[in-house]
GROMACS .gro file of C-alpha atoms in nm:
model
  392
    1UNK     CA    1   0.219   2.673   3.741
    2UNK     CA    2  -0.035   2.680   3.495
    3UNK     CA    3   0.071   2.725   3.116
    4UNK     CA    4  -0.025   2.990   2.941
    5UNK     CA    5  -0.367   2.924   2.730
    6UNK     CA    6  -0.255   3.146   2.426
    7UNK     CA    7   0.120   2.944   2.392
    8UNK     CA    8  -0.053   2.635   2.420
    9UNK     CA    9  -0.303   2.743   2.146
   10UNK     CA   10  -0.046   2.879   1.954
   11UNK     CA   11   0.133   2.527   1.954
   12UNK     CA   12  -0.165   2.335   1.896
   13UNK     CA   13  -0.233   2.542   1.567
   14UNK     CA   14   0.134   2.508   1.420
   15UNK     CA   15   0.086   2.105   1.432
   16UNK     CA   16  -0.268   2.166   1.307
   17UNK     CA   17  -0.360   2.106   0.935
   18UNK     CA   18  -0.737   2.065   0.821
   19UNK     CA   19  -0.963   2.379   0.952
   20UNK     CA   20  -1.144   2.112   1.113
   21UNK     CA   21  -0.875   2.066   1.361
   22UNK     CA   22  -0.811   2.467   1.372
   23UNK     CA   23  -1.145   2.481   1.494
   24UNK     CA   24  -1.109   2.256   1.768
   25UNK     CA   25  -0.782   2.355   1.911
   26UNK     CA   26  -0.951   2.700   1.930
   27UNK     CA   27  -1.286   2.612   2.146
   28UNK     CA   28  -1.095   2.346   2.331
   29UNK     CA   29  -0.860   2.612   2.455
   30UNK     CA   30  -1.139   2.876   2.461
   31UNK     CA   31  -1.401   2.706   2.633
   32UNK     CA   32  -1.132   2.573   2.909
   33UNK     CA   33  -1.023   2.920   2.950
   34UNK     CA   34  -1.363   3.071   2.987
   35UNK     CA   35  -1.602   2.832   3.150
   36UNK     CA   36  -1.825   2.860   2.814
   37UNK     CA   37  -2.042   2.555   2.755
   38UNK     CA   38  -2.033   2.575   2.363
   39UNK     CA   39  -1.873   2.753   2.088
   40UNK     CA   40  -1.817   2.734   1.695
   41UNK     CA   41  -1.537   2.869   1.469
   42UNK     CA   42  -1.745   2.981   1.181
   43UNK     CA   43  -1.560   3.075   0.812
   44UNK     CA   44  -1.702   3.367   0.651
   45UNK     CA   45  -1.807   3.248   0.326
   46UNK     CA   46  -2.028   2.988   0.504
   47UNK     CA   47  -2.163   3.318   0.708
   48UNK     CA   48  -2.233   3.498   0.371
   49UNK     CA   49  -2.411   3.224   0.223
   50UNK     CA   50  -2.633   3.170   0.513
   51UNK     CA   51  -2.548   2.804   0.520
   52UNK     CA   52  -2.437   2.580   0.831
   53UNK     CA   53  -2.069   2.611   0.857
   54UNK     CA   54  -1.850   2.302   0.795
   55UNK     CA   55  -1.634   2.430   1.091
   56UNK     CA   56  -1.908   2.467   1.338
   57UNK     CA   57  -1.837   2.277   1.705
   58UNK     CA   58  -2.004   2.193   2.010
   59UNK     CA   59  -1.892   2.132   2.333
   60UNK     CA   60  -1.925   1.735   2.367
   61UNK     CA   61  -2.229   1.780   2.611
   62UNK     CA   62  -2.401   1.970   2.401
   63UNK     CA   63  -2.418   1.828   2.023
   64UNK     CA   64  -2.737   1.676   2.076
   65UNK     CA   65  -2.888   2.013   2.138
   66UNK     CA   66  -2.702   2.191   1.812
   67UNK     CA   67  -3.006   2.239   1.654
   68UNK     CA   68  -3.166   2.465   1.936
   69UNK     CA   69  -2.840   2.644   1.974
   70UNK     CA   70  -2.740   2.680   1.558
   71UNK     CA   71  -2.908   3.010   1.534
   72UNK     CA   72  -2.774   3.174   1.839
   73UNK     CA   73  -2.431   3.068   1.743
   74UNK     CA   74  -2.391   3.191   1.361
   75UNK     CA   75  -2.632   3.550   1.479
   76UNK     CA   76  -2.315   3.581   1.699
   77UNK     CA   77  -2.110   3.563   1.471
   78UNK     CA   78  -2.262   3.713   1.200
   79UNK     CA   79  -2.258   4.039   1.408
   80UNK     CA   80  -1.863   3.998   1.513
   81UNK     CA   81  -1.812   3.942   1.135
   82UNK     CA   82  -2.006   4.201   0.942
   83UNK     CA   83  -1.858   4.474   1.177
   84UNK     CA   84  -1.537   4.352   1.244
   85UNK     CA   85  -1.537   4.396   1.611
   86UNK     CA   86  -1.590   4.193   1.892
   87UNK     CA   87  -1.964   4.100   2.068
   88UNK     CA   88  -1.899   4.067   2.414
   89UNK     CA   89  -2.237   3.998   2.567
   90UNK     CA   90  -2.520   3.939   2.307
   91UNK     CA   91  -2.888   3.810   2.522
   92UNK     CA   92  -2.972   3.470   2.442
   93UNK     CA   93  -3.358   3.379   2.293
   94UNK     CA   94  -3.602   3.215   2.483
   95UNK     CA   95  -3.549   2.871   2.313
   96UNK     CA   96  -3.114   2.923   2.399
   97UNK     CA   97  -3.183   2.999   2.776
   98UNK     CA   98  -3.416   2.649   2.742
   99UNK     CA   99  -3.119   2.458   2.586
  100UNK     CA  100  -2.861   2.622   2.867
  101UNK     CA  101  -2.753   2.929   2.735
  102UNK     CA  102  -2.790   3.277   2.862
  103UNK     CA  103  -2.522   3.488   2.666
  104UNK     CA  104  -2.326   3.497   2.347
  105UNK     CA  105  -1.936   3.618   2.283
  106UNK     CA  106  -1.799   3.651   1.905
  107UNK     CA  107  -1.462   3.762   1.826
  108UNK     CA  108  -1.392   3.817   1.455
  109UNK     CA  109  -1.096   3.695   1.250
  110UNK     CA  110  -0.892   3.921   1.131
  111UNK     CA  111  -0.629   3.823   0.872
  112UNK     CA  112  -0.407   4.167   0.746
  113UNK     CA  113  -0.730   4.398   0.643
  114UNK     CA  114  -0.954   4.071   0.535
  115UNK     CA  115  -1.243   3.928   0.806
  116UNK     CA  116  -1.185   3.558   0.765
  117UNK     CA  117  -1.486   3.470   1.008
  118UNK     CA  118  -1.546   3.449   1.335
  119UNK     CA  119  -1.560   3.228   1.611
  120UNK     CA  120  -1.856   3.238   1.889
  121UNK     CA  121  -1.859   3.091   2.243
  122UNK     CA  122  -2.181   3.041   2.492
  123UNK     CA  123  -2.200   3.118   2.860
  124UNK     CA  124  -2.461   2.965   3.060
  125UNK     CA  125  -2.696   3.159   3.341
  126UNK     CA  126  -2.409   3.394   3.540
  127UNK     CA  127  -2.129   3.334   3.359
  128UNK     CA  128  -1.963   3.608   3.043
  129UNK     CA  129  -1.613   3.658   2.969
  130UNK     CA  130  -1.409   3.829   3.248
  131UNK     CA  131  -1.236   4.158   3.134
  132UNK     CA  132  -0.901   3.969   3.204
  133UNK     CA  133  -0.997   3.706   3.002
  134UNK     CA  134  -1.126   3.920   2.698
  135UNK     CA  135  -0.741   3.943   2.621
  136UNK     CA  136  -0.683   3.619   2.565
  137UNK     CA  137  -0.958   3.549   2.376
  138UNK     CA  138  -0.836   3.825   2.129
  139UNK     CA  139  -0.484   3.636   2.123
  140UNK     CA  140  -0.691   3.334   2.050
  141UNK     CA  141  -0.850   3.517   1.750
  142UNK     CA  142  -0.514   3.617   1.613
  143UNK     CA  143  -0.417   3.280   1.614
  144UNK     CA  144  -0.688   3.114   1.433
  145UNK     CA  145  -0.700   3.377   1.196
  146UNK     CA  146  -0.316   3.270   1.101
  147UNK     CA  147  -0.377   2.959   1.128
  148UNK     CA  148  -0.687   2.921   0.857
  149UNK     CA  149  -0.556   3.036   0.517
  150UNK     CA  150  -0.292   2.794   0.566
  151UNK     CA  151  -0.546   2.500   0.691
  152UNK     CA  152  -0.784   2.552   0.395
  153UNK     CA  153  -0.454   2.530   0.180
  154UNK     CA  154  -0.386   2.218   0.299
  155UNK     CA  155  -0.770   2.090   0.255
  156UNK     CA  156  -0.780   2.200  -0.124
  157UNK     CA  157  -0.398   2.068  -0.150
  158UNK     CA  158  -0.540   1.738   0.007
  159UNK     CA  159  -0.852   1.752  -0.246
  160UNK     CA  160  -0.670   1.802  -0.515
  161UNK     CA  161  -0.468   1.493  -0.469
  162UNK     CA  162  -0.781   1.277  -0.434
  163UNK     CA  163  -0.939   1.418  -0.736
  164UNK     CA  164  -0.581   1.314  -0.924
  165UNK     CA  165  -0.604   0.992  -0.780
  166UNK     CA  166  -0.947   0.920  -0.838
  167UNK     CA  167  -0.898   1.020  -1.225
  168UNK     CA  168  -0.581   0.813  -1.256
  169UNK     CA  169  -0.767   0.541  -1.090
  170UNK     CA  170  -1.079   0.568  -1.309
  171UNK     CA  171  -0.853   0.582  -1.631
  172UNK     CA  172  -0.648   0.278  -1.501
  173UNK     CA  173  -1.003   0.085  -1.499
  174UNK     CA  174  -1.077   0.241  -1.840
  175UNK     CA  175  -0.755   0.126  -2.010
  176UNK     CA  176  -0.807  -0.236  -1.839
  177UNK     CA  177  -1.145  -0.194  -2.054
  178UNK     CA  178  -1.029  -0.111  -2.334
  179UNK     CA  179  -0.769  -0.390  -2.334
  180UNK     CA  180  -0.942  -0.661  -2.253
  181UNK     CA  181  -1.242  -0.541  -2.504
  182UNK     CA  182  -0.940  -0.558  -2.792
  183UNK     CA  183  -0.816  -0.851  -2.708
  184UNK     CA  184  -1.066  -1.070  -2.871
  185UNK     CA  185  -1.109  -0.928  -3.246
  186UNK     CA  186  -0.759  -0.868  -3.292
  187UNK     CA  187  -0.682  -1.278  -3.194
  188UNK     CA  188  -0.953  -1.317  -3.447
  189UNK     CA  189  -0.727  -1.102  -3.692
  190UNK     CA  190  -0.424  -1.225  -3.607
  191UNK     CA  191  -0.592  -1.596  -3.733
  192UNK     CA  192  -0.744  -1.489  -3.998
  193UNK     CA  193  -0.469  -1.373  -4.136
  194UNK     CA  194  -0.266  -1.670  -4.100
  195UNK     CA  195  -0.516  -1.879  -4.268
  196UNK     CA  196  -0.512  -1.651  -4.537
  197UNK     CA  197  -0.167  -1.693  -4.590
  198UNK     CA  198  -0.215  -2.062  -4.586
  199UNK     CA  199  -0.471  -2.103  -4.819
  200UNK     CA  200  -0.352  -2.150  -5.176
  201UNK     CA  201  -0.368  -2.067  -5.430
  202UNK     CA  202  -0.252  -1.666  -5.336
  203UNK     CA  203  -0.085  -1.399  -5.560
  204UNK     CA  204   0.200  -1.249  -5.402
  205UNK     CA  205   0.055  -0.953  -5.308
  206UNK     CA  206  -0.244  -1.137  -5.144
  207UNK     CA  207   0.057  -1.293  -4.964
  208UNK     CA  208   0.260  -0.975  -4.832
  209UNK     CA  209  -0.111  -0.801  -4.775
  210UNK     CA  210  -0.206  -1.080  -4.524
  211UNK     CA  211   0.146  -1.071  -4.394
  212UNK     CA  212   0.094  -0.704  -4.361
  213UNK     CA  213  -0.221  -0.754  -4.148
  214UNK     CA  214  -0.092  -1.020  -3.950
  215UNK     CA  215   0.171  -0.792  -3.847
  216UNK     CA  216  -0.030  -0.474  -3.776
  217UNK     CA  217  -0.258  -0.686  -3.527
  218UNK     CA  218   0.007  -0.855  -3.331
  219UNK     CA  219   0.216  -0.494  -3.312
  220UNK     CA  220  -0.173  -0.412  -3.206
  221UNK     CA  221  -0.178  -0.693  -2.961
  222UNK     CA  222   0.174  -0.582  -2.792
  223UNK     CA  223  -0.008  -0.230  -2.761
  224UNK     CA  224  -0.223  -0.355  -2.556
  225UNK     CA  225  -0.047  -0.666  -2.345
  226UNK     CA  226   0.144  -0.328  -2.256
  227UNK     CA  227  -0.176  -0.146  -2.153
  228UNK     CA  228  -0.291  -0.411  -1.950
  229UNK     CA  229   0.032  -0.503  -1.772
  230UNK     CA  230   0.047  -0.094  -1.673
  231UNK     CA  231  -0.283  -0.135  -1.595
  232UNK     CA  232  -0.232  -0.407  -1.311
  233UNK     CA  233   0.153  -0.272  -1.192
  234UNK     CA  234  -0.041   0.041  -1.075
  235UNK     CA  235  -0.340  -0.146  -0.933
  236UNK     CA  236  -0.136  -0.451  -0.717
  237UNK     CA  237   0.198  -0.210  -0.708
  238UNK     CA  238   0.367  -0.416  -0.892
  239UNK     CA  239   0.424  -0.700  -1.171
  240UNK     CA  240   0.328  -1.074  -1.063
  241UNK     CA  241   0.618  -1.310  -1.178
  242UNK     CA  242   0.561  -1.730  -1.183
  243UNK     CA  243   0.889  -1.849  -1.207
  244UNK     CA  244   1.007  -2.189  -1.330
  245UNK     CA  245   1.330  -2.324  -1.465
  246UNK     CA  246   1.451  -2.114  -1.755
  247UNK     CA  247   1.708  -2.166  -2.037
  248UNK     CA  248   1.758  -1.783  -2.115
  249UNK     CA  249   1.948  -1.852  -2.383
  250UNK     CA  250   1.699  -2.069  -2.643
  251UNK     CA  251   1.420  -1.807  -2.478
  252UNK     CA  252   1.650  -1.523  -2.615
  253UNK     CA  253   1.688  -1.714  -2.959
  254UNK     CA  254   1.286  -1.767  -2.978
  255UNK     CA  255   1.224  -1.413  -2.911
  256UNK     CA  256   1.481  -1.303  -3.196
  257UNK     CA  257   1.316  -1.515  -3.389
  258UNK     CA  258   0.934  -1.396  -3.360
  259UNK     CA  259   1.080  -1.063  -3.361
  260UNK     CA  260   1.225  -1.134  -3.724
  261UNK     CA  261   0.921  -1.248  -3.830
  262UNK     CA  262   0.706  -0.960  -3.715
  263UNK     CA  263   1.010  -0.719  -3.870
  264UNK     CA  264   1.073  -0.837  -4.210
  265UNK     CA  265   1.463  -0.698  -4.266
  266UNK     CA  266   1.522  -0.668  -3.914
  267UNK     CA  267   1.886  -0.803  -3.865
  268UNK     CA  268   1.965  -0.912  -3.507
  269UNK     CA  269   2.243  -1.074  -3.415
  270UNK     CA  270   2.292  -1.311  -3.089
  271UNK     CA  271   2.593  -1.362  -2.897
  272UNK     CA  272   2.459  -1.622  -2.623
  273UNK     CA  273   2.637  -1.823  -2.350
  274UNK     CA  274   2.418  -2.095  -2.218
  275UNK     CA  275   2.245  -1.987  -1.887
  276UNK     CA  276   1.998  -2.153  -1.730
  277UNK     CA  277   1.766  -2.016  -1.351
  278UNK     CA  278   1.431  -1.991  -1.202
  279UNK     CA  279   1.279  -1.722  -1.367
  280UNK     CA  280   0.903  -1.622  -1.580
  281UNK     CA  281   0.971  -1.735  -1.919
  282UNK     CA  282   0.662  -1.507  -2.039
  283UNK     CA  283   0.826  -1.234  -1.850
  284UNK     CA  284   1.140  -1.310  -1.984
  285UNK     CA  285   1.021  -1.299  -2.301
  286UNK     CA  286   0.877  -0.992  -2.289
  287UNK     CA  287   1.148  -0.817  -2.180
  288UNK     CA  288   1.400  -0.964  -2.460
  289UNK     CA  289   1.098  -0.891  -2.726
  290UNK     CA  290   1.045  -0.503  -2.576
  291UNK     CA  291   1.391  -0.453  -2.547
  292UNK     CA  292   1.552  -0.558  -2.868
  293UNK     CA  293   1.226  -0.387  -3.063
  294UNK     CA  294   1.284  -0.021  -2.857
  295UNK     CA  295   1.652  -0.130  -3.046
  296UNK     CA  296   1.506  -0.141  -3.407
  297UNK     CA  297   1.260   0.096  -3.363
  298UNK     CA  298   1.570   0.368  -3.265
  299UNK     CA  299   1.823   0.268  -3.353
  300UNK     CA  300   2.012   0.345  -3.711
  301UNK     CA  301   1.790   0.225  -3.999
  302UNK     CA  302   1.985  -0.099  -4.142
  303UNK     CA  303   2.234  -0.098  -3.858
  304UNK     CA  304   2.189  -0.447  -3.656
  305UNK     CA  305   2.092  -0.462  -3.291
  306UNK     CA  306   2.329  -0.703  -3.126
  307UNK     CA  307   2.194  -0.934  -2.821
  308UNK     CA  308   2.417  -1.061  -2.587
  309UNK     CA  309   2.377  -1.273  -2.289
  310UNK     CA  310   2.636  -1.434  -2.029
  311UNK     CA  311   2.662  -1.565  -1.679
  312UNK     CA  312   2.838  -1.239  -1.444
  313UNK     CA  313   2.894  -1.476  -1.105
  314UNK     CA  314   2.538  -1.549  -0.973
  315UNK     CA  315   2.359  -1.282  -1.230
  316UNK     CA  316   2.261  -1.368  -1.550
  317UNK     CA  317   2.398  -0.986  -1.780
  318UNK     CA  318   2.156  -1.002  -2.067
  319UNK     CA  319   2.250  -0.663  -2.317
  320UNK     CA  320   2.072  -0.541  -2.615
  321UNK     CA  321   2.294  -0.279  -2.811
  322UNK     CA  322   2.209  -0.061  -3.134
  323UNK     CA  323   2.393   0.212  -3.281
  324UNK     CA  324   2.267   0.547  -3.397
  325UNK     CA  325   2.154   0.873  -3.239
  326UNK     CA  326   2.209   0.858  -2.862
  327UNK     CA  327   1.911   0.905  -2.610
  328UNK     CA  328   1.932   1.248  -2.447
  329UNK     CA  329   2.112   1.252  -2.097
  330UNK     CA  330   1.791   1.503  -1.973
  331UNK     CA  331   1.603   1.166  -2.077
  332UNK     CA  332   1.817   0.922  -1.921
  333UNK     CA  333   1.667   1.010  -1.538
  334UNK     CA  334   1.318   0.953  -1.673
  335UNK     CA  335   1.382   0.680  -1.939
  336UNK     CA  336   1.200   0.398  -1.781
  337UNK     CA  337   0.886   0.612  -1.624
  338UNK     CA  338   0.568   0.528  -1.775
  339UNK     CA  339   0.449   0.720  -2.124
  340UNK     CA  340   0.830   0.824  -2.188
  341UNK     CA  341   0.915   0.860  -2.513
  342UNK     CA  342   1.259   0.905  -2.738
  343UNK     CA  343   1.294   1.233  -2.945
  344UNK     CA  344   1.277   1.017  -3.216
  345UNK     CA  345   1.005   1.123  -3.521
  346UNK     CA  346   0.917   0.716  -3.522
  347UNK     CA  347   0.665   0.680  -3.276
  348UNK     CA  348   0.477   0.376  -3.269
  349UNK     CA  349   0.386   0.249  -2.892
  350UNK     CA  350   0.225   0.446  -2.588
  351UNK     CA  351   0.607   0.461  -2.432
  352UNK     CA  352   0.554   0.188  -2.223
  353UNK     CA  353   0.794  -0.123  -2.329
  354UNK     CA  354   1.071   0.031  -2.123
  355UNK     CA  355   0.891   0.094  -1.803
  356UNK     CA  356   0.747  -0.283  -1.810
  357UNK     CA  357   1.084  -0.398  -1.875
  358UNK     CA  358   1.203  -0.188  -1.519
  359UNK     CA  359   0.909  -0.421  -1.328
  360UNK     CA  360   1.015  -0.730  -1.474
  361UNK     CA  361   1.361  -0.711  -1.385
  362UNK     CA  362   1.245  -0.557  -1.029
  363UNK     CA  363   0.990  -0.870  -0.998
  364UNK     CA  364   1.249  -1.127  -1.042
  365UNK     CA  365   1.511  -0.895  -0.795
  366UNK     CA  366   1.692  -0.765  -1.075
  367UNK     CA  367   1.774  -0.448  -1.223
  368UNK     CA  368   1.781  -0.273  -1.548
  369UNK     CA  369   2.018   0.029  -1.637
  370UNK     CA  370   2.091   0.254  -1.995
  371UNK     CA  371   2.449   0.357  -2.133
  372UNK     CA  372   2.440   0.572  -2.438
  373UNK     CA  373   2.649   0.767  -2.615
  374UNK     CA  374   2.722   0.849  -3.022
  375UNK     CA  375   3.049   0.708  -3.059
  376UNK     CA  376   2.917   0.350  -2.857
  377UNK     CA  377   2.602   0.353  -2.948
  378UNK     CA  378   2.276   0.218  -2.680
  379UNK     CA  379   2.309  -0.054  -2.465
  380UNK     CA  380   2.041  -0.157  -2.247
  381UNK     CA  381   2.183  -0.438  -1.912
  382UNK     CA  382   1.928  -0.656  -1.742
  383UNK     CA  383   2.071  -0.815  -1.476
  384UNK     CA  384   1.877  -1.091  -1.315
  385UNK     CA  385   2.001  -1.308  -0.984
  386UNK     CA  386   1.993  -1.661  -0.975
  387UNK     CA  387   2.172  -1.771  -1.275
  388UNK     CA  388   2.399  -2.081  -1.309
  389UNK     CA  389   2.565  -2.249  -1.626
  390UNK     CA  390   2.301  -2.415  -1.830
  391UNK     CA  391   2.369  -2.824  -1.842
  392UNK     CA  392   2.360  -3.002  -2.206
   0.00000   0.00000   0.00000
């Protein structure tokens, strides 16, 4: 036994999504049912505008006479539409009987009280819709009409999520820009500065002015190492990692010590057990450095941020701890997404550090988790596989 044309229809139009595939369930179904040799599901804006429809079809045979058979098809229409009734057997021009066709069927749809469109078949010489076919078509109608809103919701949901991609790709490329276009004055800053440091005879405030500047352009220069790395975790989907042999303890007591130097006061205070692995020492770096200055930055002014690192079986457990005003557990879910800042009034970076951190640690097959509370403080855990007791 045959199936029923309208159930299969009806099927084909709950797994469809763009109207471009509503449209051809409908004239597949309708022009096997009927015998027509072409057909088009027209929407009704396109109709009002008087422009060709984006959901116009042909019958495979026929697309390479559309334009002969255009007219015929959106007239149809047109008439099924304005009225809001079905055209069961509209004559066919002179030029349409040349191309094949000898009568035209349109069927509106009907959506509550709305006329969403319509959708118009073709018969050749001999051929119309049967009066016991005439139902179906109507069920086919129904159909497509309940099946449109809810394709074009999906086309301007799926539009809508290019457009966001295409402006988060264009500012990715933008920020890559900008970075790379900073880079090169502020290393001529960062110099400059030294020198002028170096160069005697200079008052003390000449001294803590250039120290000042030196500063500003390497917190400058972190600002933007930070852009950059964002820039190319969301272009390759992730961070690139070189690995080599590592101590992670005189890499942790380097970092403290740039970091004391680019925080005059800062007190940190370093509890390491020699560990030694294959890891990125750049990375590694980077990670100690972002980590211990998110400490600082939030932590309780004068209070010192404590740095710990030890050997937990085959993980290296590197933890960076600071007391003062705990981070929010509605942050805590969020805390290493991308542009996610503390409640803190201190705001100095684009909320970065943390999130680059996260892609380090994932890089190397680690992991990095938060534990805060106000009567222990912050402590952030790296943990990073691979590490063994460091020799001599």
């Amino acid at each position: 036994m045959n199936p029923d044309p309208a159930l299969a229809l009806a099927l084909r139009l709950t797994s469809a999504q763009g109207p471009g595939e509503v449209a051809l369930a409908v004239l597949e179904c309708v022009l096997g049912l009927t015998g027509a040799v072409a057909g088009a599901v027209f929407a009704g804006g396109a109709l009002e505008r008087g422009a060709p429809p984006a959901l116009a079809l042909l019958a495979p045979g026929l697309r390479e006479r559309a334009g002969g058979l255009q007219q015929g098809l959106e007239a149809a229409a047109r008439a099924a539409w304005q009225t809001g009734a079905p055209v069961w057997e509209l004559p066919a021009t002179g030029d349409e009987r040349a191309a094949g066709v000898a009568t035209w069927t349109a069927i509106p749809l009907r959506a509550a009280a709305a006329v969403l469109g319509a959708f118009t078949v073709a018969f050749g010489p001999g051929r119309t819709a049967a009066p016991e076919q005439r139902e179906s078509l109507l069920l086919a109608a129904e159909a497509c009409a309940g099946a449109l809103p809810r394709a074009f919701a999906y086309q301007r949901a799926c539009e809508e999520r290019d457009a966001a991609v295409r402006a988060a790709e264009a500012q990715e490329r933008a920020l890559a820009m900008v970075g790379h276009d900073l880079r090169t004055p502020l290393s001529a800053v960062v110099i400059a500065a030294g020198l002028l440091e170096r160069l005697g005879p200079v008052s003390p405030g000449q001294a803590r002015a250039a120290a000042r500047i030196e500063a500003s352009a390497r917190k400058m220069n972190g600002l933007i190492r930070d852009l950059l790395d964002f820039s190319r975790i969301r272009g390759t989907g992730g961070m690139t990692v070189y690995p080599e042999p590592v101590r992670l303890d005189v890499l942790c007591t380097r970092a403290a010590a740039e970091l004391r130097q680019a925080v005059p006061g800062s007190e940190l205070r370093l509890d390491l057990e020699p560990v030694e692995g294959r890891w990125d020492p750049l990375r590694l770096e980077q990670v100690v450095s972002n980590l211990a200055s998110n400490a600082l930055q939030h932590g309780l002014a004068g209070a010192p941020v404590s740095i710990r690192l030890r050997r937990d079986g085959a993980q290296a457990l590197l933890e960076v701890h600071n007391r003062g005003e705990p981070v929010p557990a509605s942050l805590l879910p969020v805390l290493f997404e991308p542009f996610r800042k503390g409640p803190h009034r201190r705001r100095t970076s684009f909320g970065l550090g943390l999130f680059i951190v996260r892609e380090i640690a994932r890089a190397h097959g680690g992991e990095v988790a938060v534990a805060s509370d106000a009567e222990r403080g912050t402590t952030f855990r790296v943990r990073l596989p691979g590490a063994r007791p460091a020799v001599g």
